[in-house]
Structures are given as C-alpha cells and as structure tokens.
mmCIF file of C-alpha atoms in Angstrom:
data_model
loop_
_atom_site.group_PDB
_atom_site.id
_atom_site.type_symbol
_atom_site.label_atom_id
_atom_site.label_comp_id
_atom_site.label_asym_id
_atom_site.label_seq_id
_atom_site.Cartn_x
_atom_site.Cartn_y
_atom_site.Cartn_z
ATOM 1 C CA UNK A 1071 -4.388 36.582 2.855
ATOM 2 C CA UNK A 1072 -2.510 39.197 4.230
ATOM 3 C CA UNK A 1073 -4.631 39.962 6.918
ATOM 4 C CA UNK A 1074 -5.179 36.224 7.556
ATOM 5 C CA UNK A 1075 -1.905 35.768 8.828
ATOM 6 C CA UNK A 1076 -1.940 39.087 10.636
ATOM 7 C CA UNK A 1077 -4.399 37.872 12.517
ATOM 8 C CA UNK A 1078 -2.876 34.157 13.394
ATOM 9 C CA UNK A 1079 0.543 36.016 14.444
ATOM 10 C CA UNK A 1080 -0.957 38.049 16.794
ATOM 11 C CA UNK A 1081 -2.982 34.756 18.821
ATOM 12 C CA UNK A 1082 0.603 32.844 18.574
ATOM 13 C CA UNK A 1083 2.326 36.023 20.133
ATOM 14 C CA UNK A 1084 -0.324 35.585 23.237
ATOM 15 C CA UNK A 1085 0.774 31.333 23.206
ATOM 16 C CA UNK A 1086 3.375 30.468 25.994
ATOM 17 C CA UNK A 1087 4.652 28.204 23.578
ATOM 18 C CA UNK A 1088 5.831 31.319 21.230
ATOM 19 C CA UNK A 1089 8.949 31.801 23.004
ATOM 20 C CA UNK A 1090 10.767 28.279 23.192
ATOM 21 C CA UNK A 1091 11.728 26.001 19.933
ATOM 22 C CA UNK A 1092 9.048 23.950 18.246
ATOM 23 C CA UNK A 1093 9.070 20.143 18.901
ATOM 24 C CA UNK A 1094 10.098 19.294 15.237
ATOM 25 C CA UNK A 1095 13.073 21.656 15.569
ATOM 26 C CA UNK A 1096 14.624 20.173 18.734
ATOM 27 C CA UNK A 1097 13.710 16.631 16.958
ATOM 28 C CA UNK A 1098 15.654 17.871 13.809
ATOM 29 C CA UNK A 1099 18.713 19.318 15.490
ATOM 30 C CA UNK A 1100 20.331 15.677 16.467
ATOM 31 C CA UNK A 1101 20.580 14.916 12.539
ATOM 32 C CA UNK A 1102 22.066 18.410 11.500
ATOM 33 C CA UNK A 1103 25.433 19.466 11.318
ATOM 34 C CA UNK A 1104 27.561 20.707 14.234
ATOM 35 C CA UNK A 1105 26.939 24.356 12.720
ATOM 36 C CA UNK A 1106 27.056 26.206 9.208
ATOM 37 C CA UNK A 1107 24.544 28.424 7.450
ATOM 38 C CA UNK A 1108 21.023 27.516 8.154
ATOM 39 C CA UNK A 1109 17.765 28.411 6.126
ATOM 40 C CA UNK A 1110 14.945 28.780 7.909
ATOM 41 C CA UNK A 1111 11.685 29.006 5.433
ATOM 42 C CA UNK A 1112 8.481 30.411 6.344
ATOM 43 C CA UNK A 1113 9.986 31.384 10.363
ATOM 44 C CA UNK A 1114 7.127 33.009 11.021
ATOM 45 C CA UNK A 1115 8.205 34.688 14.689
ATOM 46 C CA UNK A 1116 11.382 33.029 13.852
ATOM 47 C CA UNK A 1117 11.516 31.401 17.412
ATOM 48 C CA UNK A 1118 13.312 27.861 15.803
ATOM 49 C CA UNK A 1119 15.725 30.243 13.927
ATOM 50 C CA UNK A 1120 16.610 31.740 17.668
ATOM 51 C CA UNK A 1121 17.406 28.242 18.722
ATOM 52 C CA UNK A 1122 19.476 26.864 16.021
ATOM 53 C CA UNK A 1123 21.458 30.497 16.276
ATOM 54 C CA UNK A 1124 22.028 29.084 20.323
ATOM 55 C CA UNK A 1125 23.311 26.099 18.596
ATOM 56 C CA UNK A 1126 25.875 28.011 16.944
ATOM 57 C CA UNK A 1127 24.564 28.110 13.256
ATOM 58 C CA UNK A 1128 24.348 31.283 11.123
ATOM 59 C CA UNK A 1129 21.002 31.559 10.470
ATOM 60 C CA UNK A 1130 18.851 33.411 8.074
ATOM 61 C CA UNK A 1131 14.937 33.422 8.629
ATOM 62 C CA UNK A 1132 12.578 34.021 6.015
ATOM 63 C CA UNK A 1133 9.070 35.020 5.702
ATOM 64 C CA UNK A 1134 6.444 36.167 3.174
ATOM 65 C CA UNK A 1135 3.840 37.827 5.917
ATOM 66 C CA UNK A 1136 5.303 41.669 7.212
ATOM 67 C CA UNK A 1137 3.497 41.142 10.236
ATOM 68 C CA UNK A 1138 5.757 38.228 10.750
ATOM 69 C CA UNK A 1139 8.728 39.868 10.142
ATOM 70 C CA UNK A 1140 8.378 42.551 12.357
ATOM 71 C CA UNK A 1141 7.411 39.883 15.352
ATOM 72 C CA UNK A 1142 10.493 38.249 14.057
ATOM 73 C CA UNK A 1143 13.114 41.132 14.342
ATOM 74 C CA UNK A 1144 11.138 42.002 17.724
ATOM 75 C CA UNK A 1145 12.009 38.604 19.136
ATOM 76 C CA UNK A 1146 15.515 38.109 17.566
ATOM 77 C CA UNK A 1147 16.389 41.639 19.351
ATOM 78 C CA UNK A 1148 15.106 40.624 22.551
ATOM 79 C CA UNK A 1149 16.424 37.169 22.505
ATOM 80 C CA UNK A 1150 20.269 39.341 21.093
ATOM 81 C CA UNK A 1151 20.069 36.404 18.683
ATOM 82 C CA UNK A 1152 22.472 36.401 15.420
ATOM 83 C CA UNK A 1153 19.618 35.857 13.226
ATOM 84 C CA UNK A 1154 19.504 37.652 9.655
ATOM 85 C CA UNK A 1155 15.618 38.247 8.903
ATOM 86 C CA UNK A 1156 14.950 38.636 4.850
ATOM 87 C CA UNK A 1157 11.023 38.972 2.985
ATOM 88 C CA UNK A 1158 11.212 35.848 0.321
ATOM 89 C CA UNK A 1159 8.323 34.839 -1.728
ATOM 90 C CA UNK A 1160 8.546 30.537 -1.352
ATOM 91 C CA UNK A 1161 6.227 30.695 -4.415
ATOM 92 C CA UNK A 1162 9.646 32.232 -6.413
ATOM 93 C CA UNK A 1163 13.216 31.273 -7.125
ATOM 94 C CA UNK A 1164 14.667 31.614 -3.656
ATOM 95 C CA UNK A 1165 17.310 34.298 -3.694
ATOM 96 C CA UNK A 1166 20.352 32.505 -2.374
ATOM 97 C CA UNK A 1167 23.428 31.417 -4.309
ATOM 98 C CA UNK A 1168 23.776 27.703 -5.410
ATOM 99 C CA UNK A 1169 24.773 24.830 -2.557
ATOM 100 C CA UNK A 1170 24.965 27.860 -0.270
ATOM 101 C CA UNK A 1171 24.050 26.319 3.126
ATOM 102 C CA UNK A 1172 24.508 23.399 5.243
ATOM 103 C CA UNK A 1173 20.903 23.059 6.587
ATOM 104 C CA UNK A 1174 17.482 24.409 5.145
ATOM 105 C CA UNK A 1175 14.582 23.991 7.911
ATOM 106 C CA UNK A 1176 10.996 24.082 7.090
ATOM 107 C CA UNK A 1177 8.233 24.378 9.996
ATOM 108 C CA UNK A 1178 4.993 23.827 8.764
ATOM 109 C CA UNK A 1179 5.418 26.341 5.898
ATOM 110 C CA UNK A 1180 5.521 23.896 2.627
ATOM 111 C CA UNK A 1181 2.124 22.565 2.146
ATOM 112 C CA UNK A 1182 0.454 25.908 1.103
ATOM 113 C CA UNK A 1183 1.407 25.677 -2.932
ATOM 114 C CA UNK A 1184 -0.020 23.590 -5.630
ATOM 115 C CA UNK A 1185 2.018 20.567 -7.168
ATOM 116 C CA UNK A 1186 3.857 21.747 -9.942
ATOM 117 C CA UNK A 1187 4.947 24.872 -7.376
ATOM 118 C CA UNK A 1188 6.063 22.004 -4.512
ATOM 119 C CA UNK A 1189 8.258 20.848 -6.864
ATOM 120 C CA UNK A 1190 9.828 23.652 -7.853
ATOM 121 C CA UNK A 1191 10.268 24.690 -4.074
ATOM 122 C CA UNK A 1192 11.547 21.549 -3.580
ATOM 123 C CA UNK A 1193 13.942 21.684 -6.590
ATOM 124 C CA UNK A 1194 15.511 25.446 -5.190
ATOM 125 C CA UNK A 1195 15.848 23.576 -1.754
ATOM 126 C CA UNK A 1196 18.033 20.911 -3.518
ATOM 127 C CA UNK A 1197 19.432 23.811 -5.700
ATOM 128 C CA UNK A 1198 20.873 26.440 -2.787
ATOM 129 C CA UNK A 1199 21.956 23.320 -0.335
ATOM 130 C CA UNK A 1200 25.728 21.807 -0.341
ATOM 131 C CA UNK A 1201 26.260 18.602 -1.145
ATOM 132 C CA UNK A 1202 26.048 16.352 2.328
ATOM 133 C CA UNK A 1203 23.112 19.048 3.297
ATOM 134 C CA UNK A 1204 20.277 18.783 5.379
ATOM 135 C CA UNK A 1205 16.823 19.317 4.597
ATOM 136 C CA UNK A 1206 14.450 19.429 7.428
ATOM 137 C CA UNK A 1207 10.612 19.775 7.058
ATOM 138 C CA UNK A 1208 7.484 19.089 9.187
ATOM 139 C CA UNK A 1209 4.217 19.492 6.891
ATOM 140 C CA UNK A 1210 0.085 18.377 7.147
ATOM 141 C CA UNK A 1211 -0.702 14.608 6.946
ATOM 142 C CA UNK A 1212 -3.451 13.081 5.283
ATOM 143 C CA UNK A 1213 -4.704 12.009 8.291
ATOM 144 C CA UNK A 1214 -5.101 15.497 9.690
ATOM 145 C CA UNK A 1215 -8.784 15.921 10.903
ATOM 146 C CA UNK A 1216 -9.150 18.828 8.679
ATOM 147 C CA UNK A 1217 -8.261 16.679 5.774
ATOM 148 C CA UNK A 1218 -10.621 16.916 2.329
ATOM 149 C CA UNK A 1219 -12.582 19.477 4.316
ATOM 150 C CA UNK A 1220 -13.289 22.679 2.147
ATOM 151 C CA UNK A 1221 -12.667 22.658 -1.943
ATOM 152 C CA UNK A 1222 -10.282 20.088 -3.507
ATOM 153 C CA UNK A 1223 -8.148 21.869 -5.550
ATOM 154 C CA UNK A 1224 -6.204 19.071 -7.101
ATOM 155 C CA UNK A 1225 -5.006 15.702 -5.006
ATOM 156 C CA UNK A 1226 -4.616 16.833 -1.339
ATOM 157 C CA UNK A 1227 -4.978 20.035 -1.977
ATOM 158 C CA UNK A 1228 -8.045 22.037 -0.415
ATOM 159 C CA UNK A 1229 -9.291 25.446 -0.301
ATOM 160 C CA UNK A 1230 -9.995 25.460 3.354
ATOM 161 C CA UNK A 1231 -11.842 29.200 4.206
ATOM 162 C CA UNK A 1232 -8.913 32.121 3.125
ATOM 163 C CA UNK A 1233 -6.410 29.413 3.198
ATOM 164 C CA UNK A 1234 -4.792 26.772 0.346
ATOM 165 C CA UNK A 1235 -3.826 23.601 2.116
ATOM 166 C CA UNK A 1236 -1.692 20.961 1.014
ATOM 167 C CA UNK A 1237 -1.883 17.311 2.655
ATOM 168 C CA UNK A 1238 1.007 14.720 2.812
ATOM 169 C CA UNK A 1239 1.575 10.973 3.235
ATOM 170 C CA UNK A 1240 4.752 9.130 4.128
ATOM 171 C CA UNK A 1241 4.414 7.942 0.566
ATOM 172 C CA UNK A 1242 3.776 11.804 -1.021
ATOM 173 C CA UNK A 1243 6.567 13.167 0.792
ATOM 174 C CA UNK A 1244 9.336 10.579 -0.183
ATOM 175 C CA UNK A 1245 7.849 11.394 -4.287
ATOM 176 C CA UNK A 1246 8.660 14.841 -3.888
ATOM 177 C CA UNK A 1247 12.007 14.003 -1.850
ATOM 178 C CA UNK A 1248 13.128 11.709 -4.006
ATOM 179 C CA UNK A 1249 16.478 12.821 -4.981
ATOM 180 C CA UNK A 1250 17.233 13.320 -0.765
ATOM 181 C CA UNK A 1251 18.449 10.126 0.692
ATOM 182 C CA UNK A 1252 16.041 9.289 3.792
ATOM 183 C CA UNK A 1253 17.285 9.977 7.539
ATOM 184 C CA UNK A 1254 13.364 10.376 9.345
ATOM 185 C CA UNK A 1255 10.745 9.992 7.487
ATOM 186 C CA UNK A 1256 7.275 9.483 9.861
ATOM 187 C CA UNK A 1257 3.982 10.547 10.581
ATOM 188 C CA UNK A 1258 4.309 11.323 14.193
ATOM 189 C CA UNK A 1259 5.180 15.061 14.010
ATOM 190 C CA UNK A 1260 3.639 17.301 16.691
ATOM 191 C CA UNK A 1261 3.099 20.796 17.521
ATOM 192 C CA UNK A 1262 2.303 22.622 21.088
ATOM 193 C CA UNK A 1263 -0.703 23.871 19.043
ATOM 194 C CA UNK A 1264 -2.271 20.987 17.513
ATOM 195 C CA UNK A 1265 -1.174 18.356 20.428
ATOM 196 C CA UNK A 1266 -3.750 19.881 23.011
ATOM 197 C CA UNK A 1267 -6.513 18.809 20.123
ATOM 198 C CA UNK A 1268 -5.151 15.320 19.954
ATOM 199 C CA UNK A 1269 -3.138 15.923 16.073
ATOM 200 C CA UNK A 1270 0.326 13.684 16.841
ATOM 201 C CA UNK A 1271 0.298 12.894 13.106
ATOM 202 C CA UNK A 1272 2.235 15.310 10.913
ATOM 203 C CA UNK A 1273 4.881 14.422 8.369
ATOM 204 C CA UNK A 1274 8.482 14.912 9.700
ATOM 205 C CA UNK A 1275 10.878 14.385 6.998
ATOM 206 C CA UNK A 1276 14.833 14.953 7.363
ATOM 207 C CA UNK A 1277 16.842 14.140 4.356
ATOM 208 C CA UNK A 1278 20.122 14.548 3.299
ATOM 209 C CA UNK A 1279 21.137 15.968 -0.163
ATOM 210 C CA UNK A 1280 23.579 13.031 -1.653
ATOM 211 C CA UNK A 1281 27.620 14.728 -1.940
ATOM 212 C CA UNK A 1282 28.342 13.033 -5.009
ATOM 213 C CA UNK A 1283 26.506 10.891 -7.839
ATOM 214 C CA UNK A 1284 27.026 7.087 -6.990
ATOM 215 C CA UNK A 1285 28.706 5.028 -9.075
ATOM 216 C CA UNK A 1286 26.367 2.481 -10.806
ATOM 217 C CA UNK A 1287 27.123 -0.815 -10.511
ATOM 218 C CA UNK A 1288 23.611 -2.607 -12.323
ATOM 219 C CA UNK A 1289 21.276 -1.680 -15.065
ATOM 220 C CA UNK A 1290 18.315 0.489 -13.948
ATOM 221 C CA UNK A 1291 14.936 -1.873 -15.390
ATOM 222 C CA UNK A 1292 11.937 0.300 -16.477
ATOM 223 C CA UNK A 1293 8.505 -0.022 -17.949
ATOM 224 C CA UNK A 1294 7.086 2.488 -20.427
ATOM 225 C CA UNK A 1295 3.094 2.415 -21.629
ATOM 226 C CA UNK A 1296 2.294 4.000 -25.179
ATOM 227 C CA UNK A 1297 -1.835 4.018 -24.431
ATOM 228 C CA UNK A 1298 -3.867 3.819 -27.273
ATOM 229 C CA UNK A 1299 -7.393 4.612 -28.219
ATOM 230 C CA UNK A 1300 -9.767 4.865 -31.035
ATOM 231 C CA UNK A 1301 -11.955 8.046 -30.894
ATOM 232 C CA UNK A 1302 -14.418 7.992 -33.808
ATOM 233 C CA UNK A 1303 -11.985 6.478 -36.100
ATOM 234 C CA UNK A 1304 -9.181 8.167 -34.683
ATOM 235 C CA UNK A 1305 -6.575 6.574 -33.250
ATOM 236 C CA UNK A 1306 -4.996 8.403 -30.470
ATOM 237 C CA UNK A 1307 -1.937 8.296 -27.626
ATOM 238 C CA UNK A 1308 -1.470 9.404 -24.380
ATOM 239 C CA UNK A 1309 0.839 12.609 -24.324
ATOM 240 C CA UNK A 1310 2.413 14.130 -21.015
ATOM 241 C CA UNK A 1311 4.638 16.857 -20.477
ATOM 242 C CA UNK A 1312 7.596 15.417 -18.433
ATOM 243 C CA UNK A 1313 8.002 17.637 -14.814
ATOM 244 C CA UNK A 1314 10.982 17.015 -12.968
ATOM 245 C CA UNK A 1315 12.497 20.422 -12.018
ATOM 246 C CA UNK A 1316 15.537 18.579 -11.060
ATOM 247 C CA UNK A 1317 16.274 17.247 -14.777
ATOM 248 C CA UNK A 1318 16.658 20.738 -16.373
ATOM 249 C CA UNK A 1319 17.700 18.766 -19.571
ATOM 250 C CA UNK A 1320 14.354 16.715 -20.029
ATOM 251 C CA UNK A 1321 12.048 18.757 -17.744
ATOM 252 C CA UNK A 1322 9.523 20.350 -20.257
ATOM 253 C CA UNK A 1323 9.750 17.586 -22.992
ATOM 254 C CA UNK A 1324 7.172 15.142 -23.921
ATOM 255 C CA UNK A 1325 6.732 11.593 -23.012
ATOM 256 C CA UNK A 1326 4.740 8.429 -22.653
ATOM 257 C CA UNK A 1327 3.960 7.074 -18.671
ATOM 258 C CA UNK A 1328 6.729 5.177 -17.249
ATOM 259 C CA UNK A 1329 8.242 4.311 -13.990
ATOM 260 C CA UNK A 1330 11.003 2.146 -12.405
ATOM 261 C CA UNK A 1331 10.607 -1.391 -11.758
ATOM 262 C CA UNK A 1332 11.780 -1.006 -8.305
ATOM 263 C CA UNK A 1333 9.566 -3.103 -6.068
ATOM 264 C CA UNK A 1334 11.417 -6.568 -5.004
ATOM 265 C CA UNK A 1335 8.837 -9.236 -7.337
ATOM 266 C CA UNK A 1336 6.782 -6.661 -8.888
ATOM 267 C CA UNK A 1337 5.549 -7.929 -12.344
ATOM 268 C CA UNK A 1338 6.227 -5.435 -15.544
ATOM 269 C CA UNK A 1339 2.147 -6.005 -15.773
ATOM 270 C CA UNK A 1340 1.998 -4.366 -12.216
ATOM 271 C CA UNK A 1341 4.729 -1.550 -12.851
ATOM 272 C CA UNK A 1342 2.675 -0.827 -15.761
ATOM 273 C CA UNK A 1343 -0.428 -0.466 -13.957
ATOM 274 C CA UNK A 1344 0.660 1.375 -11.460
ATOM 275 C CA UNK A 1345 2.555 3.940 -13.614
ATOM 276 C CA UNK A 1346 -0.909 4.464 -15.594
ATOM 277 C CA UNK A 1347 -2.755 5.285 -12.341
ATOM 278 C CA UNK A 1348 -0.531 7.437 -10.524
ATOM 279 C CA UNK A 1349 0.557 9.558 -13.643
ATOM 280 C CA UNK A 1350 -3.252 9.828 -15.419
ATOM 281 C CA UNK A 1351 -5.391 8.598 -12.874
ATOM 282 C CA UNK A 1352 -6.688 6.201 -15.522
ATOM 283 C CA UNK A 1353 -6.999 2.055 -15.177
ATOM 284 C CA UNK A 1354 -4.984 -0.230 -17.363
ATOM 285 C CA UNK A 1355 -7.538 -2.197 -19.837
ATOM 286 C CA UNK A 1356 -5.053 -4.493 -21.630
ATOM 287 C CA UNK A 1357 -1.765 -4.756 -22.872
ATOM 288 C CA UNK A 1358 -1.366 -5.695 -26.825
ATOM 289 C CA UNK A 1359 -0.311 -9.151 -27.627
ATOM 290 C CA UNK A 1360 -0.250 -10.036 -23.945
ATOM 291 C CA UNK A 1361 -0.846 -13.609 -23.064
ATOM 292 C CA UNK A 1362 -1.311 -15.377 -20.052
ATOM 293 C CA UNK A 1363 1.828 -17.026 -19.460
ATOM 294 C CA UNK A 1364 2.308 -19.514 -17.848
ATOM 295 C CA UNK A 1365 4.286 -19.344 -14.067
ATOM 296 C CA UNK A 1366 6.946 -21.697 -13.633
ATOM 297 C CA UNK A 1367 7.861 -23.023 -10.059
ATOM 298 C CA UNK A 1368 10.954 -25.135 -10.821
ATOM 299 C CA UNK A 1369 11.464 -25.239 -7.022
ATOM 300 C CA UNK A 1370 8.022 -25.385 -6.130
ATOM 301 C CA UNK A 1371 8.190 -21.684 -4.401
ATOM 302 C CA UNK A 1372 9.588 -19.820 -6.794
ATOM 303 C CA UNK A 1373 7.694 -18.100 -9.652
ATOM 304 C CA UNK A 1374 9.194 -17.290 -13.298
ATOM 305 C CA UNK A 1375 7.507 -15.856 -15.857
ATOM 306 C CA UNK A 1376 8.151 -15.325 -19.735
ATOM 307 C CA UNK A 1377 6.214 -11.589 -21.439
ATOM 308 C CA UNK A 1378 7.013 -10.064 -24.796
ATOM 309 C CA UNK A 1379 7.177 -6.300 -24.924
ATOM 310 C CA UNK A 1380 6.380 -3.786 -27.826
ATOM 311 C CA UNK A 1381 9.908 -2.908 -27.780
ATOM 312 C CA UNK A 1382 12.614 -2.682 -25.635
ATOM 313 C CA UNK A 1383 15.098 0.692 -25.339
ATOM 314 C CA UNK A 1384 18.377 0.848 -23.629
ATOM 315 C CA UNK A 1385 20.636 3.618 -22.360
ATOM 316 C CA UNK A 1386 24.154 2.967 -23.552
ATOM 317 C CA UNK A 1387 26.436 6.423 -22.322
ATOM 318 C CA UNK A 1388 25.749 8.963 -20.396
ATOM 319 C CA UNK A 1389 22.829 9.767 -17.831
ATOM 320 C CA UNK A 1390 21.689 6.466 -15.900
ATOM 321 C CA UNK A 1391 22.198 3.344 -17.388
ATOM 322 C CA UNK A 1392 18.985 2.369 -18.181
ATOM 323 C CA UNK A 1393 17.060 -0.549 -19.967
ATOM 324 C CA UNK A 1394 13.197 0.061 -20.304
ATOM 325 C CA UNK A 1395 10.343 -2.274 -21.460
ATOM 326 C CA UNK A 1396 7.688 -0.739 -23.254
ATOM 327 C CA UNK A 1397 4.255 -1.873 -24.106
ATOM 328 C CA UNK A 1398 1.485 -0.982 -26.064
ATOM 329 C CA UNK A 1399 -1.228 -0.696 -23.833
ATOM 330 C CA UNK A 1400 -5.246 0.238 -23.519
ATOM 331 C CA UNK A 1401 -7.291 2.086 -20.606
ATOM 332 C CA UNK A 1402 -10.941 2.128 -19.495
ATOM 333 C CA UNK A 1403 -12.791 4.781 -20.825
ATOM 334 C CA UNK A 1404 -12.143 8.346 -19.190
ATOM 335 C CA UNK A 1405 -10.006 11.261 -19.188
ATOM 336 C CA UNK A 1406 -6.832 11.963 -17.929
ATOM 337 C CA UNK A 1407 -7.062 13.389 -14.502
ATOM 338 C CA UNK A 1408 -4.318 15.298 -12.533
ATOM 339 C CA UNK A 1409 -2.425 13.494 -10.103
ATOM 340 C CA UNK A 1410 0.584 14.264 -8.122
ATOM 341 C CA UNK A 1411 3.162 12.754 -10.106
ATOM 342 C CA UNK A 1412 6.237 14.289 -12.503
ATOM 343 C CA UNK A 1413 3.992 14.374 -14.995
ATOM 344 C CA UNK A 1414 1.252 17.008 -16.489
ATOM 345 C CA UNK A 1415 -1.103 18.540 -18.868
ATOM 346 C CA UNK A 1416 -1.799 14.810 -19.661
ATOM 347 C CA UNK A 1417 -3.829 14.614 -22.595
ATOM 348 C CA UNK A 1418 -4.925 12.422 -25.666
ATOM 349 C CA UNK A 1419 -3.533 13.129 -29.003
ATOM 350 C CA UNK A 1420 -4.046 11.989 -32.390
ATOM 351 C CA UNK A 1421 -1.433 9.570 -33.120
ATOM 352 C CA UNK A 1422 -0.821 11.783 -37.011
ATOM 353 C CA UNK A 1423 -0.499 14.676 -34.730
ATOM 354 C CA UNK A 1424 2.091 12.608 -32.297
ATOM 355 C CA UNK A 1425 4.119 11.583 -35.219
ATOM 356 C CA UNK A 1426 4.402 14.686 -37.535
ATOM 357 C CA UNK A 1427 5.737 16.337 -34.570
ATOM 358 C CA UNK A 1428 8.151 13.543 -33.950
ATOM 359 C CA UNK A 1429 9.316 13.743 -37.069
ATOM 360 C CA UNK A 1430 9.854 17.548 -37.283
ATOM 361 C CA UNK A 1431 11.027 18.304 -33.928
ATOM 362 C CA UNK A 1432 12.336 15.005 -31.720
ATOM 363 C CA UNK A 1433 13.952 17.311 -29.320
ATOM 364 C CA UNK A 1434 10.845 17.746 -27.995
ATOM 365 C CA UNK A 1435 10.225 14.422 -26.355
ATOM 366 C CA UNK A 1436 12.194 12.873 -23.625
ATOM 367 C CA UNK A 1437 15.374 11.526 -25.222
ATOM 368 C CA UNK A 1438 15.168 7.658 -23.710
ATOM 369 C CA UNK A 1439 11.734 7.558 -25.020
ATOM 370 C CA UNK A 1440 12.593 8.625 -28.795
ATOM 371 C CA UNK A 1441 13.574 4.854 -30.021
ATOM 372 C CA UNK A 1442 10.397 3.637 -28.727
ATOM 373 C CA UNK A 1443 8.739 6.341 -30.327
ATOM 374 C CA UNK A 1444 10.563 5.235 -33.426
ATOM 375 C CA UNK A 1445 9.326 1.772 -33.517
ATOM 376 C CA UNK A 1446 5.793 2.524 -32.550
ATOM 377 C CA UNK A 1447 5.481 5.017 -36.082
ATOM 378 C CA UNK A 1448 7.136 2.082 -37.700
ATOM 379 C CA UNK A 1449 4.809 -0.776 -37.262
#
C-alpha cells in the first residue's frame, strides 16, 4: 500500500492544483470558527492545512503515508506556514487529548476503513473535539462511477485493485454522524481532480459537535423486535452485539433490533420493518398476535390506529427518557447478513442458550432491553 500512495503523491506533486486549497476546504471555512486548533486528517501534501494556517488557525496535519509527510514538511517550509506535521495511524486511537480542538477537517481520507473501524474514527473525532466543534469531511458517494466496481467487502465497501474503498450516501453519512447536529450535508462535493472527469457528486458533510446535552422536554417512542424461529425443533432468537462507540456504557452488550420511531406518521409495523432490514438485512414475516386493525378517519383525513405489543418497557431516571414497544416478531427464511448499522455479529441463538445467560449474567445485554427480556422468558 505503501508504495501505492508513493506513487499517487508524486502525480499530485506534478498537478497545478497541488499548490492552492481544495474546493471542499474553501467551502468548509465559512462554517468554522474565526480560529483555534485545527485537525487536519489524512493532509496528504497538507496544502488545506497551509490555508486554514493563512486563516489564522493552529493547525496540525496528519498523515499515515511517509512519502506524504515529507511532501508535506517540503510545502509547509516553502509556503513558511505554522503547520505542525505528525505520522497518525486513522485506523488507531488518535493521539490527541480529549475536546482538544475547535475544528477537525477531513479531505477525502475517511472512506478507506471498514464499518466497525468508521465508527470508531468517527467516535475519536467526537472524542478529541470541544464542545461547539466543527467537524468537516468530504468522502466517496454512492454514485461515484467507480462505485461496486472491484470486490464488495461488506455494504459499500470494495476492494478496488491495491486499494479498500468505502462509498457514502447522504443517508450513510448522517448514520455515522449522528450524534453531530447537521450544518451541510450534500452530495455535490468536488475536487480539481475528479471535476475534469465529470464526478460533482461527493459527500460534503460539516457538523457541529452539540456543547451541552439538551434538556428533554417529551418521551423518546421506540420499537424493539425479539425474532423468533424454529430450527428443527429449536426455537431460536435473534442476538446482536450492540456497537455504538459513543455509548461506552452499553457498547459491547447484547440486544434485540430496535430503532426510534422518528419518522412524522410512520406505523410501529413500519419502524419494525425497517429496523429488521437495516440491522440483519433480513425481511419481516409477521408479527405475533398482530391483527389487522381497523383505521379510523374520524375527520375523514386523518388515520388512527389501535396495535397490541408483546410488552412495553419504559425508561424512568437517568439516560434518555425512553418508552419502547416491543414485539414478537418472525422473518423470511435466511441468515443474518452484515449491514452498516450499530449493530454486529448478528446471529441466531437458541432461545435456552439466550435465557441461561440472562439469567446468570444480565449485565451483558443492553440495560433498556432487560425487562423485555424478562417478560419474553416469562410467557
């Protein structure tokens, strides 16, 4: 890989575009702060770290390639730049104190890792900025024409020649962004590069990284699916290990799917079959004990409808305040399959299995989940 990138930094150093900023970071600049530290991840020859040091930031540029970093120094000497230039691995914990800087920039350097790494990257980012920071990034877009050329590694991701790739939507981005509150989010980045073969569709994403936890002022509705099969007599559940690298408390534990009911009109049927899908990949069969309701229009547009969960669980101190709806629920026949969500190693488990270790250890599964858990061994 080494030599891969060797090889692109010496073609950019011949580009007359190598020596002024990037589009994306003179597009960025207008939602940063007038000055403070700035990370700059992945610089490559650290020409956008140049610029933001002319803008009066303190800058630090980063890179994994040598080759880079040398090109880097080179240019930050010529240029008399105040740029620091430091070797960091994005694939590690980045080595930089907690809510450390006011501005962490990201040209085209964050779609090279897996999922589960992403988030972790992701989680660091939101670890080493200040609260009221900015996080800047321009990445691939699924609509790239290179997209689901070469091997697919997982979702979006591709094994293009020597090279990982990772490909983004609008709708990708904001999952792994979620905890950022939304100041661009598009798919009309550019490069000097990539505009001369017609690509004006990269993901530019600026965010900033909330100063304080918001007050809540309503009950936070979810739905919850325990999925059930029988397997040769066996009845069995769907098991995931909850990944959210931003909820060090319940990252690692076990859980059922379940997502927010946060679409205006949504039905719990829909959040539940949507939750299903994105987290397993796997298509909701039936629910247990559903019926088909009946849809009242008392005012001849409006729609109301009556549904009985398993069970419902409710957050009463402490964390978010919320108030979930669970069902019991069956999927067409298949496997779990890996999907980009906070979720993984997805996999079915023998529903003996599911309670002994419920029973034993509880710590181990995500603690709103644990009453439903409770009921479901019950019945």
């Amino acid at each position: 890989m080494s030599n891969v990138w060797q090889d692109i930094h010496q073609n950019y150093k011949q580009q007359d575009w190598i020596d002024k900023p990037s589009i994306f970071a003179e597009q960025a600049l207008p939602y940063f702060p007038k000055g403070g530290k700035l990370l700059e991840l992945g610089a490559g020859q650290a020409q956008d770290g140049c610029y933001f040091a002319e803008q009066g930031f303190s800058v630090i540029s980063t890179d994994l390639e040598d080759s880079a970093l040398e090109l880097a120094k080179q240019k930050v000497a010529d240029k008399g730049a105040s740029v620091e230039i430091q070797k960091v691995d994005l694939r590690e914990e980045l080595p930089f104190d907690n809510e450390s800087f006011d501005v962490v920039y990201a040209h085209l350097s964050l779609h090279y890792f897996d999922h589960e790494t992403t988030m972790r990257l992701i989680g660091e980012i939101q670890r080493v900025l200040k609260p009221g920071g900015v996080l800047a990034f321009l990445v691939n877009s699924v609509n790239d024409p290179e997209y689901k050329q070469g091997e697919e590694i997982e979702p979006d991701y591709f094994q293009i020649d020597k090279t990982a790739k990772r490909y983004f939507s609008e709708a990708t981005a904001r999952k792994y962004t979620q905890y950022f509150d939304v100041n661009l989010l598009d798919e009309l980045g550019e490069t000097y590069k990539d505009a001369a073969k017609g690509v004006h569709s990269l993901v530019r994403f600026v965010g900033t990284k909330p100063k304080k936890q918001k007050p809540y002022k309503l009950a936070i509705p979810y739905v919850g699916a325990i999925v059930e099969r029988d397997n040769n007599g066996v009845k069995e559940v769907l098991l995931q290990t909850r990944w959210k690298p931003h909820d060090p408390l319940y990252s690692g534990t076990l859980e059922f799917p379940a997502g927010v009911l946060d679409k205006p009109y949504e039905s719990v049927y829909e959040t539940a079959t949507r939750e299903i899908q994105e987290e397993t990949g796997l298509t909701l069969k039936a629910i247990r004990g559903e019926d088909k309701t009946k849809v009242y229009s008392p005012k001849g547009t409006d729609e109301i409808i009556a549904f009985r969960p398993f069970c419902c669980t409710q957050q009463l101190k402490d964390g978010k305040p919320w108030i979930g709806f669970v069902f019991i629920c069956e999927v067409e026949n298949g496997e779990p399959k890996a999907q980009l969500s906070e979720a993984k190693d997805t996999k079915w488990v023998a529903v003996s299995e599911v309670k002994q270790l419920f029973e034993s250890s509880p710590e181990q599964f995500f603690g709103l989940e644990l009453p439903a858990w409770e009921y479901y061994f019950k019945q």
